[in-house]
GROMACS .gro file of C-alpha atoms in nm:
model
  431
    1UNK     CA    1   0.000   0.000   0.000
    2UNK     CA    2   0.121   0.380  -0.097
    3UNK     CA    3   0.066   0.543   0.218
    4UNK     CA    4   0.170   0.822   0.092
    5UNK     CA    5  -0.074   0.865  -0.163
    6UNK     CA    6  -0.341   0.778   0.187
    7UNK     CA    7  -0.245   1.106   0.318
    8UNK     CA    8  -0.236   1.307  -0.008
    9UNK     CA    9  -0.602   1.196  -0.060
   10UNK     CA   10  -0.704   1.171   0.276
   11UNK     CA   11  -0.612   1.546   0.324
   12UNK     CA   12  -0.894   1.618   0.084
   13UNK     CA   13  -1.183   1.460   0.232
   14UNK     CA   14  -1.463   1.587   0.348
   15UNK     CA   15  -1.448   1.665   0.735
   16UNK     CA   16  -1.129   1.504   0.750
   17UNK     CA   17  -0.971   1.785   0.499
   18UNK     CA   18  -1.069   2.079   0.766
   19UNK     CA   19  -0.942   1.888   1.069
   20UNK     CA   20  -0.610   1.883   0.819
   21UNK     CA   21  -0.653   2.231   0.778
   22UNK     CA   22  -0.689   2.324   1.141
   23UNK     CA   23  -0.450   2.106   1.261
   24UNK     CA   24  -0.173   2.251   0.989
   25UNK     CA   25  -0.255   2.597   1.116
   26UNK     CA   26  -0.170   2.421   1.471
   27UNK     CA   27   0.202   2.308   1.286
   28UNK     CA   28   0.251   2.618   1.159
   29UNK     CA   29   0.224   2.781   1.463
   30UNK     CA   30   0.425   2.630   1.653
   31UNK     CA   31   0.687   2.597   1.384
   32UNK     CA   32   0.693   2.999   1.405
   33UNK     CA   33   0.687   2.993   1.765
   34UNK     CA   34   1.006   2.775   1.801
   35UNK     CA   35   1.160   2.989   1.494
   36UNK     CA   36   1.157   3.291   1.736
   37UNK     CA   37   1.377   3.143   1.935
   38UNK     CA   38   1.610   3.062   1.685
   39UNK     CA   39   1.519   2.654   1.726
   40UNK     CA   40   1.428   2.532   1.370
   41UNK     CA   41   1.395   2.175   1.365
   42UNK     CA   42   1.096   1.947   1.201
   43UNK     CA   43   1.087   1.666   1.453
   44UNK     CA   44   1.090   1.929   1.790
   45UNK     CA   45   0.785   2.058   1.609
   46UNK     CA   46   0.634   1.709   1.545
   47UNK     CA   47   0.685   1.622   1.917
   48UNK     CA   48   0.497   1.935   2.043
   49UNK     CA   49   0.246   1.929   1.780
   50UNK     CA   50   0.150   1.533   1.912
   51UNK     CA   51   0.171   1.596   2.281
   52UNK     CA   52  -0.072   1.903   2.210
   53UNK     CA   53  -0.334   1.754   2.036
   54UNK     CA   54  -0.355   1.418   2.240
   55UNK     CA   55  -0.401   1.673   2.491
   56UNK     CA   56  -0.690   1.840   2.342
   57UNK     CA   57  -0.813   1.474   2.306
   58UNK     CA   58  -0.837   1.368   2.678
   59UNK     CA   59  -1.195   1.419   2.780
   60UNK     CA   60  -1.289   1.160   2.462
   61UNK     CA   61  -1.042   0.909   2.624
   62UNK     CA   62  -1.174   0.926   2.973
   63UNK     CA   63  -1.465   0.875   2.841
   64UNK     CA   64  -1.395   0.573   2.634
   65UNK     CA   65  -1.254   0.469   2.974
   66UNK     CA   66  -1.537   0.513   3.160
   67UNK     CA   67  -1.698   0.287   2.948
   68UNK     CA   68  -1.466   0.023   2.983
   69UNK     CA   69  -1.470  -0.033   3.355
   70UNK     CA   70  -1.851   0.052   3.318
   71UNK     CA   71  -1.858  -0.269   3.108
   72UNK     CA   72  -1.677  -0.470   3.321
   73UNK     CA   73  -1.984  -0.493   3.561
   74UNK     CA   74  -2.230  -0.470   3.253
   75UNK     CA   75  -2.092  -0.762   3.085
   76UNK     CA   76  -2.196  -1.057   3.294
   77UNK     CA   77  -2.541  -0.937   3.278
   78UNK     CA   78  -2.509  -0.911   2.898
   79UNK     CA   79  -2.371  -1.206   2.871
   80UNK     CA   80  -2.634  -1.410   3.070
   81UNK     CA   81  -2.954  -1.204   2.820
   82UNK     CA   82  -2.797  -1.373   2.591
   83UNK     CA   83  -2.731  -1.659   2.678
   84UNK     CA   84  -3.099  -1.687   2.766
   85UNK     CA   85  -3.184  -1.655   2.434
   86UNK     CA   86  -2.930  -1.833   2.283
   87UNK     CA   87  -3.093  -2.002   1.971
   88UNK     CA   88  -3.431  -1.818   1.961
   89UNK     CA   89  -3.429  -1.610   1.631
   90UNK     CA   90  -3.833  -1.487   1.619
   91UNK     CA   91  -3.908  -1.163   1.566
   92UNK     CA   92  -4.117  -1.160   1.895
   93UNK     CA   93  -3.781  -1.318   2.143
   94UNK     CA   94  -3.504  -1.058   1.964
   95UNK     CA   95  -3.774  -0.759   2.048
   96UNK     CA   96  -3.754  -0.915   2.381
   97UNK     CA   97  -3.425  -0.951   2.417
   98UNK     CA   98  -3.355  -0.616   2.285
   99UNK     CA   99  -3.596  -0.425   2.534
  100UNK     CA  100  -3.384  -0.638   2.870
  101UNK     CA  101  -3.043  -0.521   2.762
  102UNK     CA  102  -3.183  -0.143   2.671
  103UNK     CA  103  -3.297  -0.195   3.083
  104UNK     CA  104  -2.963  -0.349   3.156
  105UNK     CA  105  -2.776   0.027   3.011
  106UNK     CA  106  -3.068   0.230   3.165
  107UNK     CA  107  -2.990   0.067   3.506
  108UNK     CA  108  -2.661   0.154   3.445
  109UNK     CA  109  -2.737   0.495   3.279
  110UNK     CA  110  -2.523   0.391   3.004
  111UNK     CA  111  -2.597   0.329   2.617
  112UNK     CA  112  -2.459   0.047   2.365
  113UNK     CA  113  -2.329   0.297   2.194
  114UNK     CA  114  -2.126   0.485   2.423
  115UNK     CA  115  -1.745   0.319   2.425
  116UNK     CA  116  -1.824   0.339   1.997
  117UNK     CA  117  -1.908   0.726   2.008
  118UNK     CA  118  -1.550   0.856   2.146
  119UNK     CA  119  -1.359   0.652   1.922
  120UNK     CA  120  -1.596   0.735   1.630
  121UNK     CA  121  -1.528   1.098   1.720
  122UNK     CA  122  -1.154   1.045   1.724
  123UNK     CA  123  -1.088   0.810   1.401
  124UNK     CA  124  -1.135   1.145   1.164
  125UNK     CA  125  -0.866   1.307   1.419
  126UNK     CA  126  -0.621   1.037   1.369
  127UNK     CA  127  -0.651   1.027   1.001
  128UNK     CA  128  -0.608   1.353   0.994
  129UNK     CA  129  -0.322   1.400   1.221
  130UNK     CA  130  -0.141   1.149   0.928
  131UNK     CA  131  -0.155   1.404   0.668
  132UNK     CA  132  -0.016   1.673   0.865
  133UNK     CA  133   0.280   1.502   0.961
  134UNK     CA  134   0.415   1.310   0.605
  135UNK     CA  135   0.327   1.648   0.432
  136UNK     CA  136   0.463   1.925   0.633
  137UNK     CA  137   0.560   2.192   0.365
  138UNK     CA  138   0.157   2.227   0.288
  139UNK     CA  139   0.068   2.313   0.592
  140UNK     CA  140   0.356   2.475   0.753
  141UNK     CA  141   0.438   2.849   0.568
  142UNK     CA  142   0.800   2.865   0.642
  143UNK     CA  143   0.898   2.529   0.554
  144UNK     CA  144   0.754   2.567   0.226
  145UNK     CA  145   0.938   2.876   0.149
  146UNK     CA  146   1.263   2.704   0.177
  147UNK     CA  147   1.162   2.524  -0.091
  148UNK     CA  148   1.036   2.770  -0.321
  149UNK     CA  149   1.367   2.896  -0.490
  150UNK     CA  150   1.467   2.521  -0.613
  151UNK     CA  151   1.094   2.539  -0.733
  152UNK     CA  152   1.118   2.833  -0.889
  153UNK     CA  153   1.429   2.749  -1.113
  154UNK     CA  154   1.297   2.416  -1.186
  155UNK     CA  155   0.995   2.564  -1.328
  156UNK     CA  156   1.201   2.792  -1.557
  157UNK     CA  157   1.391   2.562  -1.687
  158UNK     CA  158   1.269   2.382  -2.056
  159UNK     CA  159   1.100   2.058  -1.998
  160UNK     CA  160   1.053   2.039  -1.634
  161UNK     CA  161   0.749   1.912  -1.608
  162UNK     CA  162   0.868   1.576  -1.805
  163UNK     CA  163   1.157   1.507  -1.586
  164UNK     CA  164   0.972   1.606  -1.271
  165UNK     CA  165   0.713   1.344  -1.344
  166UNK     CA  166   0.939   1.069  -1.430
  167UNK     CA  167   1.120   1.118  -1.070
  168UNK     CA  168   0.828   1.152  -0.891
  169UNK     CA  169   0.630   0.873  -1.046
  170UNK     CA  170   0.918   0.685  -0.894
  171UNK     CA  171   1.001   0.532  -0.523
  172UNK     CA  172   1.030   0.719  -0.286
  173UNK     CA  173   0.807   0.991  -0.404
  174UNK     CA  174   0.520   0.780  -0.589
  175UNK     CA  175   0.324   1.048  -0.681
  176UNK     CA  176   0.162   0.974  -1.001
  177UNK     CA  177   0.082   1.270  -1.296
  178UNK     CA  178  -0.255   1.083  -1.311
  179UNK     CA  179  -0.315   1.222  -0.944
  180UNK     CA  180  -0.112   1.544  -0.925
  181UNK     CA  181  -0.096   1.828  -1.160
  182UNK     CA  182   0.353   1.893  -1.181
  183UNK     CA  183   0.274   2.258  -1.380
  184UNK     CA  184   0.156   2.337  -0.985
  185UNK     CA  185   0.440   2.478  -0.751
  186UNK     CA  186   0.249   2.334  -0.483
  187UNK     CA  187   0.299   1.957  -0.617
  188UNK     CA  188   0.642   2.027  -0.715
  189UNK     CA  189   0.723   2.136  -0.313
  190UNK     CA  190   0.554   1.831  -0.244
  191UNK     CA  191   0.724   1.626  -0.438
  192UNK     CA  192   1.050   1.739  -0.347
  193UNK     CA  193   0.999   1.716   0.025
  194UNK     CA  194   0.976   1.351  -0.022
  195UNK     CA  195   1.309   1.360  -0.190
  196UNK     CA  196   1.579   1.126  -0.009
  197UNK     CA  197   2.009   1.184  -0.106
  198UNK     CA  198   1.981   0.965  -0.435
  199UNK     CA  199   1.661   1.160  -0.553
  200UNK     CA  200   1.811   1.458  -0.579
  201UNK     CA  201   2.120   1.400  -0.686
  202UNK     CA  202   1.922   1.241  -0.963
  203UNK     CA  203   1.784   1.549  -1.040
  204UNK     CA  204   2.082   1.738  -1.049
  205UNK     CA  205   2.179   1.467  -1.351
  206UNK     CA  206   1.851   1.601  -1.541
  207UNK     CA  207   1.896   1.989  -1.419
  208UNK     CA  208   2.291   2.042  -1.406
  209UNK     CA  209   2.226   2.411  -1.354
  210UNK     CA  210   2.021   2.331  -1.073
  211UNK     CA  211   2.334   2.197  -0.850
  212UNK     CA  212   2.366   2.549  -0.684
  213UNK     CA  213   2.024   2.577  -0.493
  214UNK     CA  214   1.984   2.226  -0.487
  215UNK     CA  215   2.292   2.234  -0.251
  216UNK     CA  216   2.166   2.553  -0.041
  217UNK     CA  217   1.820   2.382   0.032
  218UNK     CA  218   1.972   2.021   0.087
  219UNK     CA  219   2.192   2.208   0.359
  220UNK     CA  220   1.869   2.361   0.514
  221UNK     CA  221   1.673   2.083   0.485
  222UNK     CA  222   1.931   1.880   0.642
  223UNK     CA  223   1.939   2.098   0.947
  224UNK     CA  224   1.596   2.113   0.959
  225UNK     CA  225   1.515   1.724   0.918
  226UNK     CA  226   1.804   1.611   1.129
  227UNK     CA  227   1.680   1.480   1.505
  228UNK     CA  228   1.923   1.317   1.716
  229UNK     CA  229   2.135   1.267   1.426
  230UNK     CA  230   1.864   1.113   1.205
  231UNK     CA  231   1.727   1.209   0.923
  232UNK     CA  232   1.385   1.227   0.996
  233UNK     CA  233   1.304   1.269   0.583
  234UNK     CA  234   1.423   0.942   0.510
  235UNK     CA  235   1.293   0.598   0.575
  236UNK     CA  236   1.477   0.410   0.857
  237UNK     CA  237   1.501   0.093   0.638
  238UNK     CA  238   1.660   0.281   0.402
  239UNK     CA  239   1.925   0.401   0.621
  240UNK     CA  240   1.975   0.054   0.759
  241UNK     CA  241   2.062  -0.023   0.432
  242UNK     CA  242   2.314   0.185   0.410
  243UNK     CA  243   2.448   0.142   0.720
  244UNK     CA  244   2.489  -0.275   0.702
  245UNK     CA  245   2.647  -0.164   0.367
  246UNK     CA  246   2.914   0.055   0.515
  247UNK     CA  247   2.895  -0.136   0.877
  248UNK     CA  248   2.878   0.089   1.052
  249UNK     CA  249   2.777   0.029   1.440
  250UNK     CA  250   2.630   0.359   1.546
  251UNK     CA  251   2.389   0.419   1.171
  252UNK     CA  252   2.240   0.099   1.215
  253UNK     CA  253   2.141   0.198   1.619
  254UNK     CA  254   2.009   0.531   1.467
  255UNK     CA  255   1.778   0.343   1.218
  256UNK     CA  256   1.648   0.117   1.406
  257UNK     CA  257   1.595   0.337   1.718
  258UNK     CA  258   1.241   0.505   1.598
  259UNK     CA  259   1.075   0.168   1.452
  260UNK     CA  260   1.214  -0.017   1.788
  261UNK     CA  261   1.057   0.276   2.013
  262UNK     CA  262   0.722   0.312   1.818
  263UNK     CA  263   0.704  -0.095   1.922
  264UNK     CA  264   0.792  -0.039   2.254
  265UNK     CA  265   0.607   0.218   2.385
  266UNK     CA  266   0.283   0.075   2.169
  267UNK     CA  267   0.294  -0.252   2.353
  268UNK     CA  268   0.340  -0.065   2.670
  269UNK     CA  269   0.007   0.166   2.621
  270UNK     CA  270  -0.204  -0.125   2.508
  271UNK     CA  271  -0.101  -0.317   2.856
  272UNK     CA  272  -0.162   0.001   3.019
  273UNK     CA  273  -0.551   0.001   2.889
  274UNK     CA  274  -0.800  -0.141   3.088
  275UNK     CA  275  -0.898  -0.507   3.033
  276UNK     CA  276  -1.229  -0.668   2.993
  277UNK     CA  277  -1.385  -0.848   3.210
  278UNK     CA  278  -1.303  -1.202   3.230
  279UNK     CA  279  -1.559  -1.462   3.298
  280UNK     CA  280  -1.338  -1.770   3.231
  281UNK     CA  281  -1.526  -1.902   2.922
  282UNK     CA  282  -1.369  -1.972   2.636
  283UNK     CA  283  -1.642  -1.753   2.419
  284UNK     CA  284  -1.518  -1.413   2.490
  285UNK     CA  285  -1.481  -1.218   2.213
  286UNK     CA  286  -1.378  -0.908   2.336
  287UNK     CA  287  -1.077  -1.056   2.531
  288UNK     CA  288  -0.980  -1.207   2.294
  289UNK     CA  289  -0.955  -0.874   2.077
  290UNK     CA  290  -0.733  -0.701   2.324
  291UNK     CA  291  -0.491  -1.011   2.360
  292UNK     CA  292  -0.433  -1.030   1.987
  293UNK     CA  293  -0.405  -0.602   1.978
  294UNK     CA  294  -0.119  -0.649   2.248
  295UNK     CA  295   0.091  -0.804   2.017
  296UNK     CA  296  -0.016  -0.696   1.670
  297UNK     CA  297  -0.082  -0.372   1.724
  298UNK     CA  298   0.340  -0.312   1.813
  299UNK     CA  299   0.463  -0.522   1.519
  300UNK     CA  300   0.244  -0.342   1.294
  301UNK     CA  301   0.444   0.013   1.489
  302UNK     CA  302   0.769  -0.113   1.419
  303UNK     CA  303   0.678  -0.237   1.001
  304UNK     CA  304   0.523   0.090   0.960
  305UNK     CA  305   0.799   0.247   1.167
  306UNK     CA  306   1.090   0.120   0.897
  307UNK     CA  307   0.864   0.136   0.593
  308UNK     CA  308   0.704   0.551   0.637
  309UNK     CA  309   0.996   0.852   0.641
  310UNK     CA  310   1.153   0.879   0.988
  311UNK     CA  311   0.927   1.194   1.076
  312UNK     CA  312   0.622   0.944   1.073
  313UNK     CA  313   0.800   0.674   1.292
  314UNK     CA  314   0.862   0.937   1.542
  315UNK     CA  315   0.497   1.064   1.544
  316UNK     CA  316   0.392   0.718   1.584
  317UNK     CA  317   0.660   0.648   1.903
  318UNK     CA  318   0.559   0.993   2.090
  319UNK     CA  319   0.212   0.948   2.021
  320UNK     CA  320   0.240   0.634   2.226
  321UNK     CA  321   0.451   0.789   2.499
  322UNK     CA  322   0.207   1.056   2.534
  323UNK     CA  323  -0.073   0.748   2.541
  324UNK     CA  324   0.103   0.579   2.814
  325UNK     CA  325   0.160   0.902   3.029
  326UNK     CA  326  -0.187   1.015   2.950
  327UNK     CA  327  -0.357   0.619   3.054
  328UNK     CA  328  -0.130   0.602   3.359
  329UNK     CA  329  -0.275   0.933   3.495
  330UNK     CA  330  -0.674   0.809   3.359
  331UNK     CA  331  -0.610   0.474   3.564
  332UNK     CA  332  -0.517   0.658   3.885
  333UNK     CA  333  -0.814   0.904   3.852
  334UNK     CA  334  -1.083   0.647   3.762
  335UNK     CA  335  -0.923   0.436   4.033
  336UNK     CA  336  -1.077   0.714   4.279
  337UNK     CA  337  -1.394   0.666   4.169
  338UNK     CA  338  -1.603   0.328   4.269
  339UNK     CA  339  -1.828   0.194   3.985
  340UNK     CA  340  -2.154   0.303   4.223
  341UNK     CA  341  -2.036   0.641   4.154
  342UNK     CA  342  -1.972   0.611   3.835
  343UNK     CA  343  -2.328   0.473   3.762
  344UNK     CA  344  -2.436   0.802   3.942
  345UNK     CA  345  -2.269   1.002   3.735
  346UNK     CA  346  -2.408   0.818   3.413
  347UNK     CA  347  -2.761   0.854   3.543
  348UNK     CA  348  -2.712   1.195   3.603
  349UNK     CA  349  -2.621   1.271   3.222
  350UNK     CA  350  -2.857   1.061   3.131
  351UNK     CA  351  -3.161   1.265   3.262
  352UNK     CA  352  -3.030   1.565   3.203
  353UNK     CA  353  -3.048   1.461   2.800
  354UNK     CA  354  -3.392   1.341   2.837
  355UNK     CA  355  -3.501   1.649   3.024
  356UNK     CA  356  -3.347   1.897   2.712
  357UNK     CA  357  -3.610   1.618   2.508
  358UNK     CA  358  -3.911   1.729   2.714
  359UNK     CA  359  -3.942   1.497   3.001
  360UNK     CA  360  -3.833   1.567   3.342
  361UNK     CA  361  -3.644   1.346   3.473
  362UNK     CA  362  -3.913   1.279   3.815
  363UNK     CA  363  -4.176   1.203   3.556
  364UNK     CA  364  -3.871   0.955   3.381
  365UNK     CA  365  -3.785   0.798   3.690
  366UNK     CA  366  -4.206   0.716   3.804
  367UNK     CA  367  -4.270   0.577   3.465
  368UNK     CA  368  -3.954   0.349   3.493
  369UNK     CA  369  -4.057   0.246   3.835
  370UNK     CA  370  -4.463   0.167   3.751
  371UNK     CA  371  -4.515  -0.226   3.714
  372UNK     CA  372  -4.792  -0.328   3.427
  373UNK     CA  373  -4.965  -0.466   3.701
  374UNK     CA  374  -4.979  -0.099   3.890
  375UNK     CA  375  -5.128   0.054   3.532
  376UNK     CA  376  -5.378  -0.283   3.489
  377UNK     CA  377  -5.496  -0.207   3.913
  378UNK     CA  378  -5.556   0.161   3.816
  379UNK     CA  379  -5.779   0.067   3.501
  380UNK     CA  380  -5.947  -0.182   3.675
  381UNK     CA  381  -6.052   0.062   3.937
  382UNK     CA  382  -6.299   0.260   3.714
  383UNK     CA  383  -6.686   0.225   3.788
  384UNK     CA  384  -6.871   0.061   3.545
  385UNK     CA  385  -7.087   0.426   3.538
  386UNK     CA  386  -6.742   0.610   3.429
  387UNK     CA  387  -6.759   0.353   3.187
  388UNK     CA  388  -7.073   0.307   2.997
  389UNK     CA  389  -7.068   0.697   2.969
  390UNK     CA  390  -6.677   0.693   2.834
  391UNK     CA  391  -6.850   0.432   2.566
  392UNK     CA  392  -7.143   0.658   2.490
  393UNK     CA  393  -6.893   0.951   2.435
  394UNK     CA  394  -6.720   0.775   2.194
  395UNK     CA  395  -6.996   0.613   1.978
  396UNK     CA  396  -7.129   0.971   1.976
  397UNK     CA  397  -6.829   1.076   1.796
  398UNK     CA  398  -6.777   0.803   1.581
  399UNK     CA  399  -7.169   0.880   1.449
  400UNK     CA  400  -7.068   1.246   1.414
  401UNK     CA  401  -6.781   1.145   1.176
  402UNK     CA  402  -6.686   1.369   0.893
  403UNK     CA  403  -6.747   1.149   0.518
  404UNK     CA  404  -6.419   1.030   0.413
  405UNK     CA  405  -6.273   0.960   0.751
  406UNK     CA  406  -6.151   0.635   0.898
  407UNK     CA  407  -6.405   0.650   1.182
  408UNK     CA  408  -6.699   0.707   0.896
  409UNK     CA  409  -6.535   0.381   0.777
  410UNK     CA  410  -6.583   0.214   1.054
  411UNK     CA  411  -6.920   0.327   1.088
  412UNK     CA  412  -6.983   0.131   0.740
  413UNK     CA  413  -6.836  -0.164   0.887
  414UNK     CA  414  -7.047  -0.174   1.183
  415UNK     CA  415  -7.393  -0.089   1.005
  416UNK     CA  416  -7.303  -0.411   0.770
  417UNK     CA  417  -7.185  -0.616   1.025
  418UNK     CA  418  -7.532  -0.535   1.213
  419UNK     CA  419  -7.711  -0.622   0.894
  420UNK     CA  420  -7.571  -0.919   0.848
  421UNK     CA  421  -7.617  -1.043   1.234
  422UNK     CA  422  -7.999  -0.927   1.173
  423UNK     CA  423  -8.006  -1.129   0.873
  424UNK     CA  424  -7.851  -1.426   1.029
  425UNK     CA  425  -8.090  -1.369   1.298
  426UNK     CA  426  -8.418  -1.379   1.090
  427UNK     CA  427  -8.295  -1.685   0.900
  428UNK     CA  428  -8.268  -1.855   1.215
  429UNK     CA  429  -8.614  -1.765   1.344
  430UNK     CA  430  -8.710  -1.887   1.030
  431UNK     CA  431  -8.615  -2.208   1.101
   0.00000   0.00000   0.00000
């Protein structure tokens, strides 16, 4: 998969494309904040930028882990509906079924839907965080300008186009002219932010009179991109490479140090979440979701780690960090709280929402609490008087019907049904 060309296209989707936009405006400014200071460096920016907006993100992640230990004590009841009606597939049992567990979350003034709404809410963040971070010169004003007099010159120069879309329809760029329009100086500062050592120097071979400011932003670029002596621009695997090639010791530890960390610190935050709760049967489908996640989830950190630019890897590892430090801190506060209070809490939002419907919550609460057999005592307590005049009332306005209407209708029905029982009646006495 080109997950470059993910980001390109995700950063134009609707929704997604202005949580880009906002989040880039976020880049920017902290680029420009660090630049006062004289500190100009790509991967201090992408550390701030993650810790900020996994920040902004807490109050969905309590929330989500609310839910969790909320579930814990949910579960076995769950799990017993339905294992009461294991098997039975009528309409008339799954209504049935469906009305206990919607009492099972009232009880608990919870919702099936409420561990699914916080992460629902933070998927279009995280795919939009992605674009940000593999396409910085787009969002980020003075990084792009760095780029703009190697830009410039290429777009004098007879030709350019051609030669630009060769090398970028090539790895590591593998942007294709079908998707990107290279007469654009945006695409073309796109392009050549993807640019590793061997891309440029091949084109220097197509541009020779390029070699000047291809040096001067290379040098920049380098200064900007470099992070603890890595090149944050380049792919780790790729620097492995080079570094088995050339043996050397200390360039292998620096390209394996991001992929190893994004691993790491993943496996650490998924041991850090909560776990469901176990009710020692082998049918648990949930558990066994967060076992496999423990171990997949950190190879799948360190592949993507060694495959994406270094930049990306080192999103990925902070992001983490910031997870664990973040779940570590949500464990001790929720460990405060007892589920009873917890369930207070729920059933406290809970008619508070209904109330902004139109019913108070008292009114809620004495519904909940009236048995059928209350509502059948109550009925069963009218006079037969109240009745019969009840009855008269409403034959009175079912003879008063308008033509056309459904009571009118019925009125038909009733005068033929009454001629027919007469008939049946005479036929009889007949006999």
């Amino acid at each position: 998969m080109n997950y470059g060309i993910v980001a390109a296209t995700a950063a134009d989707w609707p929704i997604i494309g202005q949580i880009a936009w906002v989040f880039g405006k976020i880049m920017d400014a902290i680029y420009n904040f660090l630049n006062l200071f004289g500190i100009q460096n790509i991967g201090i920016c992408i550390i701030l930028f993650t810790i900020i907006i996994y920040t902004l993100m807490i109050p969905l992640t309590i929330k989500q882990q609310k839910f969790s230990k909320m579930q814990s004590v949910m579960m076995p009841e769950i799990q017993k509906l339905q294992k009461k009606y294991a098997g039975k597939r009528d309409q008339a049992s799954m209504m049935k079924m469906q009305e206990e567990q919607r009492i099972i979350y009232e009880k608990y003034g919870s919702s099936p839907t409420g561990g699914c709404l916080p992460m629902l809410i933070q998927l279009p963040v995280l795919f939009a965080l992605y674009p940000v971070i593999q396409e910085v010169p787009r969002y980020v004003t003075g990084i792009r300008d760095i780029y703009m007099p190697v830009v410039n010159q290429i777009m004098e120069t007879p030709g350019f186009q051609k030669v630009m879309e060769t090398i970028g329809s090539a790895s590591p760029v593998l942007m294709s002219p079908k998707s990107y329009d290279y007469t654009q100086a945006e695409t073309l500062v796109r392009v050549l932010y993807r640019f590793q050592d061997s891309t440029w120097n091949t084109l220097v071979d197509k541009m020779p009179s390029l070699e000047s400011v291809v040096n001067q932003t290379t040098e920049t670029m380098g200064h900007l991109n470099s992070f603890l002596g890595i090149n944050i621009g380049e792919a780790p695997l790729t620097m492995l490479m080079a570094a088995l090639k050339d043996f050397s010791i200390v360039g292998i530890i620096l390209a394996v140090i991001i992929p190893v960390m994004a691993g790491l610190s993943q496996f650490i935050s998924v041991k850090l979440m909560p776990q469901p709760a176990s009710d020692n049967s082998t049918d648990n489908p949930m558990a066994d979701s967060m076992k496999s996640m423990t171990y997949v989830m950190p190879l799948f950190s360190v592949f993507m780690g060694f495959s994406l630019p270094a930049g990306l890897g080192l999103y990925w590892a902070i992001s983490a960090i910031v997870r664990c430090v973040q779940q570590l801190a949500i464990n001790k506060y929720l460990s405060r709280k007892t589920v009873e209070e917890l369930i207070e809490e729920n059933r406290k939002k809970a008619a508070k929402k209904r109330e902004k419907k139109g019913a108070p919550a008292k009114e809620i609460n004495r519904m909940a609490t009236t048995s059928t057999r209350n509502v059948t005592d109550k009925k069963s307590s009218m006079s037969e008087k109240e009745r019969e005049e009840k009855l008269e009332k409403a034959r009175q306005n079912i003879s008063n019907a308008k033509p056309g209407s459904l009571a009118s209708k019925a009125n038909l029905v009733s005068r033929y049904n009454s001629g027919q029982s007469t008939a049946n009646s005479k036929d009889d006495n007949n006999k």
